[in-house]
Amino acid sequence: MLNIVLFGPPGAGKGTQSQKLIEYYNLTHISTGDLFRKHLGEGTALGQQARTYMDAGQLVPDRLVIDMVDEKLDEDHQSKGIIFDGFPRTIAQAQALDELLEKRKMPITGMIALDVPDEELVQRIRERGKTSGRVDDQDEAKIATRLEVYRSETLPVANYYQKQGKYVAINGVGKIEEIFQKIMHEINQLQTYR
Ligand code: ADP
């Protein structure tokens, strides 16, 4: 199996690259942001609970995220593996994910981190906000909050995977196709050496 954590700040291009990767490697995409937006759209209880956090650019509480992923992992995916996008976003989530995967005998192959400078992130998110309809993409203060939360809560997760020898960083600035090629190259290395 190929189980990849695609990591990086908001606006780094995780969603875009995930789409290409799931197609190329026949993987299942688990994007916690997308899943929450789906719940919101369907008006479920979980969607209601997540809304205030999402609209403010804050993290949804770990328990809600972890239980949602746990449930998602139980679906019969029939794929070659999973891309985790936007998850894990805290150390507690990373530990929980290791336990969830341990239970299912399907370890993480590696984490691929997309590096993009803040100025570029803000520009990309603002641009996306024009068409995405996402409240959190349309407000400077909310964008700033998300970047701060990323730095304080999420960045330590990179270190968690680095300690396991599973961390690779890639420059996330450039043409979508070129970045995709670099990610594929790293995935091939990960597959060869583990
Ligand atoms: P982005 O990466 O552009 O910020 P996402 O679609 O990944 O967007 O997430 C949107 C929002 O959903 C986050 O700001 C947060 O409120 C919530 N969310 C998504 N994934 C998680 C997670 N793993 N833990 C906590 N909250 C999350």
PDB file of C-alpha atoms and ligand atoms in Angstrom:
ATOM      1  CA  MET A   1       0.000   0.000   0.000  1.00  0.00           C
ATOM      2  CA  LEU A   2       0.976   3.587  -0.519  1.00  0.00           C
ATOM      3  CA  ASN A   3      -0.199   5.819   2.313  1.00  0.00           C
ATOM      4  CA  ILE A   4       0.947   9.404   1.999  1.00  0.00           C
ATOM      5  CA  VAL A   5       0.444  12.441   4.204  1.00  0.00           C
ATOM      6  CA  LEU A   6       0.468  15.492   1.954  1.00  0.00           C
ATOM      7  CA  PHE A   7       1.514  18.326   4.216  1.00  0.00           C
ATOM      8  CA  GLY A   8       1.765  22.086   4.002  1.00  0.00           C
ATOM      9  CA  PRO A   9       0.148  25.378   4.939  1.00  0.00           C
ATOM     10  CA  PRO A  10      -3.265  26.520   3.668  1.00  0.00           C
ATOM     11  CA  GLY A  11      -2.944  27.419   0.004  1.00  0.00           C
ATOM     12  CA  ALA A  12       0.145  25.242  -0.572  1.00  0.00           C
ATOM     13  CA  GLY A  13      -1.570  23.233  -3.312  1.00  0.00           C
ATOM     14  CA  LYS A  14      -2.362  20.040  -1.401  1.00  0.00           C
ATOM     15  CA  GLY A  15      -5.812  19.696  -2.944  1.00  0.00           C
ATOM     16  CA  THR A  16      -4.554  20.260  -6.488  1.00  0.00           C
ATOM     17  CA  GLN A  17      -1.694  17.775  -6.170  1.00  0.00           C
ATOM     18  CA  SER A  18      -3.937  15.252  -4.391  1.00  0.00           C
ATOM     19  CA  GLN A  19      -6.251  15.151  -7.394  1.00  0.00           C
ATOM     20  CA  LYS A  20      -3.346  14.272  -9.686  1.00  0.00           C
ATOM     21  CA  LEU A  21      -1.889  11.720  -7.290  1.00  0.00           C
ATOM     22  CA  ILE A  22      -5.115   9.827  -6.649  1.00  0.00           C
ATOM     23  CA  GLU A  23      -5.582   9.426 -10.373  1.00  0.00           C
ATOM     24  CA  TYR A  24      -2.005   8.403 -11.156  1.00  0.00           C
ATOM     25  CA  TYR A  25      -1.535   5.942  -8.277  1.00  0.00           C
ATOM     26  CA  ASN A  26      -5.188   4.902  -7.834  1.00  0.00           C
ATOM     27  CA  LEU A  27      -5.448   6.206  -4.283  1.00  0.00           C
ATOM     28  CA  THR A  28      -8.290   7.265  -2.031  1.00  0.00           C
ATOM     29  CA  HIS A  29      -8.343  10.943  -1.085  1.00  0.00           C
ATOM     30  CA  ILE A  30      -9.097  11.745   2.543  1.00  0.00           C
ATOM     31  CA  SER A  31      -9.276  15.522   2.881  1.00  0.00           C
ATOM     32  CA  THR A  32     -10.654  16.501   6.274  1.00  0.00           C
ATOM     33  CA  GLY A  33     -11.428  20.019   4.976  1.00  0.00           C
ATOM     34  CA  ASP A  34     -13.481  18.565   2.092  1.00  0.00           C
ATOM     35  CA  LEU A  35     -15.222  16.124   4.432  1.00  0.00           C
ATOM     36  CA  PHE A  36     -16.193  18.916   6.817  1.00  0.00           C
ATOM     37  CA  ARG A  37     -17.457  21.051   3.927  1.00  0.00           C
ATOM     38  CA  LYS A  38     -19.549  18.094   2.768  1.00  0.00           C
ATOM     39  CA  HIS A  39     -21.057  17.734   6.246  1.00  0.00           C
ATOM     40  CA  LEU A  40     -21.728  21.474   6.279  1.00  0.00           C
ATOM     41  CA  GLY A  41     -23.454  21.277   2.918  1.00  0.00           C
ATOM     42  CA  GLU A  42     -25.583  18.360   4.058  1.00  0.00           C
ATOM     43  CA  GLY A  43     -26.415  20.091   7.338  1.00  0.00           C
ATOM     44  CA  THR A  44     -25.342  17.186   9.540  1.00  0.00           C
ATOM     45  CA  ALA A  45     -24.757  17.557  13.285  1.00  0.00           C
ATOM     46  CA  LEU A  46     -21.007  17.230  12.706  1.00  0.00           C
ATOM     47  CA  GLY A  47     -21.187  19.993  10.093  1.00  0.00           C
ATOM     48  CA  GLN A  48     -22.970  22.256  12.584  1.00  0.00           C
ATOM     49  CA  GLN A  49     -20.336  21.544  15.212  1.00  0.00           C
ATOM     50  CA  ALA A  50     -17.444  22.228  12.829  1.00  0.00           C
ATOM     51  CA  ARG A  51     -18.861  25.400  11.276  1.00  0.00           C
ATOM     52  CA  THR A  52     -17.879  28.011  13.877  1.00  0.00           C
ATOM     53  CA  TYR A  53     -14.296  26.789  13.966  1.00  0.00           C
ATOM     54  CA  MET A  54     -13.957  26.643  10.193  1.00  0.00           C
ATOM     55  CA  ASP A  55     -15.496  30.050   9.588  1.00  0.00           C
ATOM     56  CA  ALA A  56     -13.105  31.564  12.126  1.00  0.00           C
ATOM     57  CA  GLY A  57     -10.043  29.861  10.646  1.00  0.00           C
ATOM     58  CA  GLN A  58      -9.535  27.830  13.829  1.00  0.00           C
ATOM     59  CA  LEU A  59      -8.999  24.099  14.072  1.00  0.00           C
ATOM     60  CA  VAL A  60     -11.974  21.833  14.645  1.00  0.00           C
ATOM     61  CA  PRO A  61     -11.453  19.913  17.951  1.00  0.00           C
ATOM     62  CA  ASP A  62      -9.270  16.815  17.549  1.00  0.00           C
ATOM     63  CA  ARG A  63     -11.900  14.315  18.742  1.00  0.00           C
ATOM     64  CA  LEU A  64     -14.357  15.313  16.003  1.00  0.00           C
ATOM     65  CA  VAL A  65     -11.672  15.111  13.309  1.00  0.00           C
ATOM     66  CA  ILE A  66     -10.268  11.795  14.481  1.00  0.00           C
ATOM     67  CA  ASP A  67     -13.672  10.094  14.752  1.00  0.00           C
ATOM     68  CA  MET A  68     -14.572  11.309  11.255  1.00  0.00           C
ATOM     69  CA  VAL A  69     -11.331   9.871   9.803  1.00  0.00           C
ATOM     70  CA  ASP A  70     -11.804   6.613  11.735  1.00  0.00           C
ATOM     71  CA  GLU A  71     -15.208   6.198  10.121  1.00  0.00           C
ATOM     72  CA  LYS A  72     -13.860   7.077   6.685  1.00  0.00           C
ATOM     73  CA  LEU A  73     -11.111   4.450   6.993  1.00  0.00           C
ATOM     74  CA  ASP A  74     -13.762   1.790   7.532  1.00  0.00           C
ATOM     75  CA  GLU A  75     -15.226   2.365   4.086  1.00  0.00           C
ATOM     76  CA  ASP A  76     -14.215  -0.189   1.502  1.00  0.00           C
ATOM     77  CA  HIS A  77     -11.890   1.823  -0.731  1.00  0.00           C
ATOM     78  CA  GLN A  78     -10.654  -0.732  -3.262  1.00  0.00           C
ATOM     79  CA  SER A  79      -7.664   1.490  -3.960  1.00  0.00           C
ATOM     80  CA  LYS A  80      -3.896   1.102  -3.667  1.00  0.00           C
ATOM     81  CA  GLY A  81      -3.651   3.383  -0.654  1.00  0.00           C
ATOM     82  CA  ILE A  82      -4.631   6.714   0.833  1.00  0.00           C
ATOM     83  CA  ILE A  83      -3.630  10.349   0.526  1.00  0.00           C
ATOM     84  CA  PHE A  84      -4.243  12.269   3.724  1.00  0.00           C
ATOM     85  CA  ASP A  85      -4.745  15.937   2.899  1.00  0.00           C
ATOM     86  CA  GLY A  86      -5.110  18.519   5.667  1.00  0.00           C
ATOM     87  CA  PHE A  87      -4.766  15.775   8.273  1.00  0.00           C
ATOM     88  CA  PRO A  88      -3.052  15.242  10.698  1.00  0.00           C
ATOM     89  CA  ARG A  89      -2.942  18.911  11.700  1.00  0.00           C
ATOM     90  CA  THR A  90      -1.939  18.515  15.366  1.00  0.00           C
ATOM     91  CA  ILE A  91       0.407  16.153  17.220  1.00  0.00           C
ATOM     92  CA  ALA A  92      -2.623  14.538  18.898  1.00  0.00           C
ATOM     93  CA  GLN A  93      -4.090  13.823  15.444  1.00  0.00           C
ATOM     94  CA  ALA A  94      -0.783  12.363  14.241  1.00  0.00           C
ATOM     95  CA  GLN A  95      -0.633  10.016  17.229  1.00  0.00           C
ATOM     96  CA  ALA A  96      -4.261   9.035  16.757  1.00  0.00           C
ATOM     97  CA  LEU A  97      -3.657   8.355  13.064  1.00  0.00           C
ATOM     98  CA  ASP A  98      -0.755   6.044  13.887  1.00  0.00           C
ATOM     99  CA  GLU A  99      -3.089   4.101  16.186  1.00  0.00           C
ATOM    100  CA  LEU A 100      -5.900   3.980  13.634  1.00  0.00           C
ATOM    101  CA  LEU A 101      -3.507   2.670  10.990  1.00  0.00           C
ATOM    102  CA  GLU A 102      -1.761   0.271  13.346  1.00  0.00           C
ATOM    103  CA  LYS A 103      -5.145  -1.359  14.018  1.00  0.00           C
ATOM    104  CA  ARG A 104      -5.599  -1.820  10.291  1.00  0.00           C
ATOM    105  CA  LYS A 105      -2.014  -2.907   9.588  1.00  0.00           C
ATOM    106  CA  MET A 106      -1.477  -0.123   7.077  1.00  0.00           C
ATOM    107  CA  PRO A 107       1.403   2.193   8.078  1.00  0.00           C
ATOM    108  CA  ILE A 108       2.150   5.636   6.638  1.00  0.00           C
ATOM    109  CA  THR A 109       4.695   5.372   3.821  1.00  0.00           C
ATOM    110  CA  GLY A 110       5.830   8.962   4.162  1.00  0.00           C
ATOM    111  CA  MET A 111       4.975  12.616   4.523  1.00  0.00           C
ATOM    112  CA  ILE A 112       5.516  14.975   1.616  1.00  0.00           C
ATOM    113  CA  ALA A 113       5.586  18.624   2.618  1.00  0.00           C
ATOM    114  CA  LEU A 114       4.983  21.471   0.166  1.00  0.00           C
ATOM    115  CA  ASP A 115       7.047  24.580   0.959  1.00  0.00           C
ATOM    116  CA  VAL A 116       5.532  27.889  -0.092  1.00  0.00           C
ATOM    117  CA  PRO A 117       6.378  31.349   1.300  1.00  0.00           C
ATOM    118  CA  ASP A 118       3.660  33.228   3.209  1.00  0.00           C
ATOM    119  CA  GLU A 119       3.226  36.079   0.688  1.00  0.00           C
ATOM    120  CA  GLU A 120       2.486  33.587  -2.055  1.00  0.00           C
ATOM    121  CA  LEU A 121       0.069  31.644   0.171  1.00  0.00           C
ATOM    122  CA  VAL A 122      -1.933  34.754   0.994  1.00  0.00           C
ATOM    123  CA  GLN A 123      -2.128  35.660  -2.696  1.00  0.00           C
ATOM    124  CA  ARG A 124      -3.266  32.173  -3.697  1.00  0.00           C
ATOM    125  CA  ILE A 125      -5.911  31.969  -0.966  1.00  0.00           C
ATOM    126  CA  ARG A 126      -7.288  35.435  -1.865  1.00  0.00           C
ATOM    127  CA  GLU A 127      -7.462  34.390  -5.506  1.00  0.00           C
ATOM    128  CA  ARG A 128      -9.229  31.131  -4.599  1.00  0.00           C
ATOM    129  CA  GLY A 129     -11.658  33.116  -2.428  1.00  0.00           C
ATOM    130  CA  LYS A 130     -13.014  34.872  -5.523  1.00  0.00           C
ATOM    131  CA  THR A 131     -14.507  31.612  -6.781  1.00  0.00           C
ATOM    132  CA  SER A 132     -14.469  29.070  -3.934  1.00  0.00           C
ATOM    133  CA  GLY A 133     -17.298  30.666  -1.984  1.00  0.00           C
ATOM    134  CA  ARG A 134     -15.339  29.772   1.157  1.00  0.00           C
ATOM    135  CA  VAL A 135     -15.856  32.345   3.917  1.00  0.00           C
ATOM    136  CA  ASP A 136     -12.406  31.549   5.321  1.00  0.00           C
ATOM    137  CA  ASP A 137     -10.757  32.441   1.979  1.00  0.00           C
ATOM    138  CA  GLN A 138     -12.316  35.886   1.736  1.00  0.00           C
ATOM    139  CA  ASP A 139     -11.168  37.674   4.839  1.00  0.00           C
ATOM    140  CA  GLU A 140      -7.624  38.909   5.531  1.00  0.00           C
ATOM    141  CA  ALA A 141      -7.893  38.376   9.269  1.00  0.00           C
ATOM    142  CA  LYS A 142      -9.119  34.795   8.836  1.00  0.00           C
ATOM    143  CA  ILE A 143      -6.333  34.013   6.393  1.00  0.00           C
ATOM    144  CA  ALA A 144      -3.808  35.403   8.889  1.00  0.00           C
ATOM    145  CA  THR A 145      -5.352  33.318  11.690  1.00  0.00           C
ATOM    146  CA  ARG A 146      -5.053  30.138   9.610  1.00  0.00           C
ATOM    147  CA  LEU A 147      -1.379  30.808   8.922  1.00  0.00           C
ATOM    148  CA  GLU A 148      -0.740  31.435  12.624  1.00  0.00           C
ATOM    149  CA  VAL A 149      -2.586  28.275  13.632  1.00  0.00           C
ATOM    150  CA  TYR A 150      -0.570  26.396  11.032  1.00  0.00           C
ATOM    151  CA  ARG A 151       2.687  27.638  12.514  1.00  0.00           C
ATOM    152  CA  SER A 152       1.809  26.965  16.136  1.00  0.00           C
ATOM    153  CA  GLU A 153      -0.294  23.774  15.949  1.00  0.00           C
ATOM    154  CA  THR A 154       0.469  22.073  12.652  1.00  0.00           C
ATOM    155  CA  LEU A 155       4.155  22.658  11.900  1.00  0.00           C
ATOM    156  CA  PRO A 156       5.271  20.435  14.824  1.00  0.00           C
ATOM    157  CA  VAL A 157       3.611  17.519  12.985  1.00  0.00           C
ATOM    158  CA  ALA A 158       6.421  17.682  10.384  1.00  0.00           C
ATOM    159  CA  ASN A 159       8.905  17.019  13.157  1.00  0.00           C
ATOM    160  CA  TYR A 160       6.818  14.052  14.330  1.00  0.00           C
ATOM    161  CA  TYR A 161       7.256  12.357  10.929  1.00  0.00           C
ATOM    162  CA  GLN A 162      10.864  13.495  10.604  1.00  0.00           C
ATOM    163  CA  LYS A 163      11.671  11.573  13.782  1.00  0.00           C
ATOM    164  CA  GLN A 164      10.194   8.472  12.136  1.00  0.00           C
ATOM    165  CA  GLY A 165      12.408   9.070   9.085  1.00  0.00           C
ATOM    166  CA  LYS A 166       9.336   9.636   6.937  1.00  0.00           C
ATOM    167  CA  TYR A 167       9.596  13.329   6.063  1.00  0.00           C
ATOM    168  CA  VAL A 168      10.425  14.847   2.671  1.00  0.00           C
ATOM    169  CA  ALA A 169      10.052  18.527   1.725  1.00  0.00           C
ATOM    170  CA  ILE A 170       9.493  19.862  -1.766  1.00  0.00           C
ATOM    171  CA  ASN A 171       9.447  23.383  -3.160  1.00  0.00           C
ATOM    172  CA  GLY A 172       5.759  24.084  -3.776  1.00  0.00           C
ATOM    173  CA  VAL A 173       6.335  27.136  -5.987  1.00  0.00           C
ATOM    174  CA  GLY A 174       6.325  26.574  -9.741  1.00  0.00           C
ATOM    175  CA  LYS A 175       4.208  24.925 -12.395  1.00  0.00           C
ATOM    176  CA  ILE A 176       1.612  22.444 -11.119  1.00  0.00           C
ATOM    177  CA  GLU A 177       2.958  19.738 -13.440  1.00  0.00           C
ATOM    178  CA  GLU A 178       6.587  20.262 -12.342  1.00  0.00           C
ATOM    179  CA  ILE A 179       5.654  20.033  -8.682  1.00  0.00           C
ATOM    180  CA  PHE A 180       3.685  16.875  -9.454  1.00  0.00           C
ATOM    181  CA  GLN A 181       6.785  15.345 -11.098  1.00  0.00           C
ATOM    182  CA  LYS A 182       8.871  16.152  -8.016  1.00  0.00           C
ATOM    183  CA  ILE A 183       6.289  14.568  -5.730  1.00  0.00           C
ATOM    184  CA  MET A 184       6.187  11.437  -7.902  1.00  0.00           C
ATOM    185  CA  HIS A 185       9.958  11.227  -7.768  1.00  0.00           C
ATOM    186  CA  GLU A 186       9.895  11.346  -3.951  1.00  0.00           C
ATOM    187  CA  ILE A 187       7.116   8.775  -3.773  1.00  0.00           C
ATOM    188  CA  ASN A 188       9.115   6.422  -5.957  1.00  0.00           C
ATOM    189  CA  GLN A 189      12.109   6.855  -3.621  1.00  0.00           C
ATOM    190  CA  LEU A 190       9.924   6.169  -0.585  1.00  0.00           C
ATOM    191  CA  GLN A 191       8.578   3.022  -2.215  1.00  0.00           C
ATOM    192  CA  THR A 192      12.046   1.788  -3.086  1.00  0.00           C
ATOM    193  CA  TYR A 193      13.612   2.343   0.301  1.00  0.00           C
ATOM    194  CA  ARG A 194      10.933   1.127   2.654  1.00  0.00           C
TER     195      ARG A 194
HETATM  196  P1  ADP B   1      -6.919  25.055   4.123  1.00  0.00           P
HETATM  197  O1  ADP B   1      -5.826  24.033   4.109  1.00  0.00           O
HETATM  198  O2  ADP B   1      -6.980  25.866   2.890  1.00  0.00           O
HETATM  199  O3  ADP B   1      -6.971  25.904   5.367  1.00  0.00           O
HETATM  200  P2  ADP B   1      -8.865  22.908   4.522  1.00  0.00           P
HETATM  201  O4  ADP B   1      -9.912  22.651   3.527  1.00  0.00           O
HETATM  202  O5  ADP B   1      -7.823  21.876   4.730  1.00  0.00           O
HETATM  203  O6  ADP B   1      -8.291  24.305   4.117  1.00  0.00           O
HETATM  204  O7  ADP B   1      -9.537  23.174   5.954  1.00  0.00           O
HETATM  205  C1  ADP B   1     -10.533  24.138   6.145  1.00  0.00           C
HETATM  206  C2  ADP B   1     -10.897  24.239   7.628  1.00  0.00           C
HETATM  207  O8  ADP B   1     -11.430  22.974   8.079  1.00  0.00           O
HETATM  208  C3  ADP B   1      -9.729  24.502   8.577  1.00  0.00           C
HETATM  209  O9  ADP B   1      -9.427  25.875   8.704  1.00  0.00           O
HETATM  210  C4  ADP B   1     -10.269  23.891   9.884  1.00  0.00           C
HETATM  211  O10 ADP B   1     -11.200  24.742  10.511  1.00  0.00           O
HETATM  212  C5  ADP B   1     -11.023  22.681   9.407  1.00  0.00           C
HETATM  213  N1  ADP B   1     -10.146  21.476   9.359  1.00  0.00           N
HETATM  214  C6  ADP B   1      -9.795  20.766   8.248  1.00  0.00           C
HETATM  215  N2  ADP B   1      -8.987  19.741   8.571  1.00  0.00           N
HETATM  216  C7  ADP B   1      -8.799  19.808   9.916  1.00  0.00           C
HETATM  217  C8  ADP B   1      -8.059  19.046  10.854  1.00  0.00           C
HETATM  218  N3  ADP B   1      -7.333  17.984  10.465  1.00  0.00           N
HETATM  219  N4  ADP B   1      -8.100  19.404  12.153  1.00  0.00           N
HETATM  220  C9  ADP B   1      -8.826  20.446  12.570  1.00  0.00           C
HETATM  221  N5  ADP B   1      -9.547  21.217  11.739  1.00  0.00           N
HETATM  222  C10 ADP B   1      -9.537  20.913  10.428  1.00  0.00           C
END
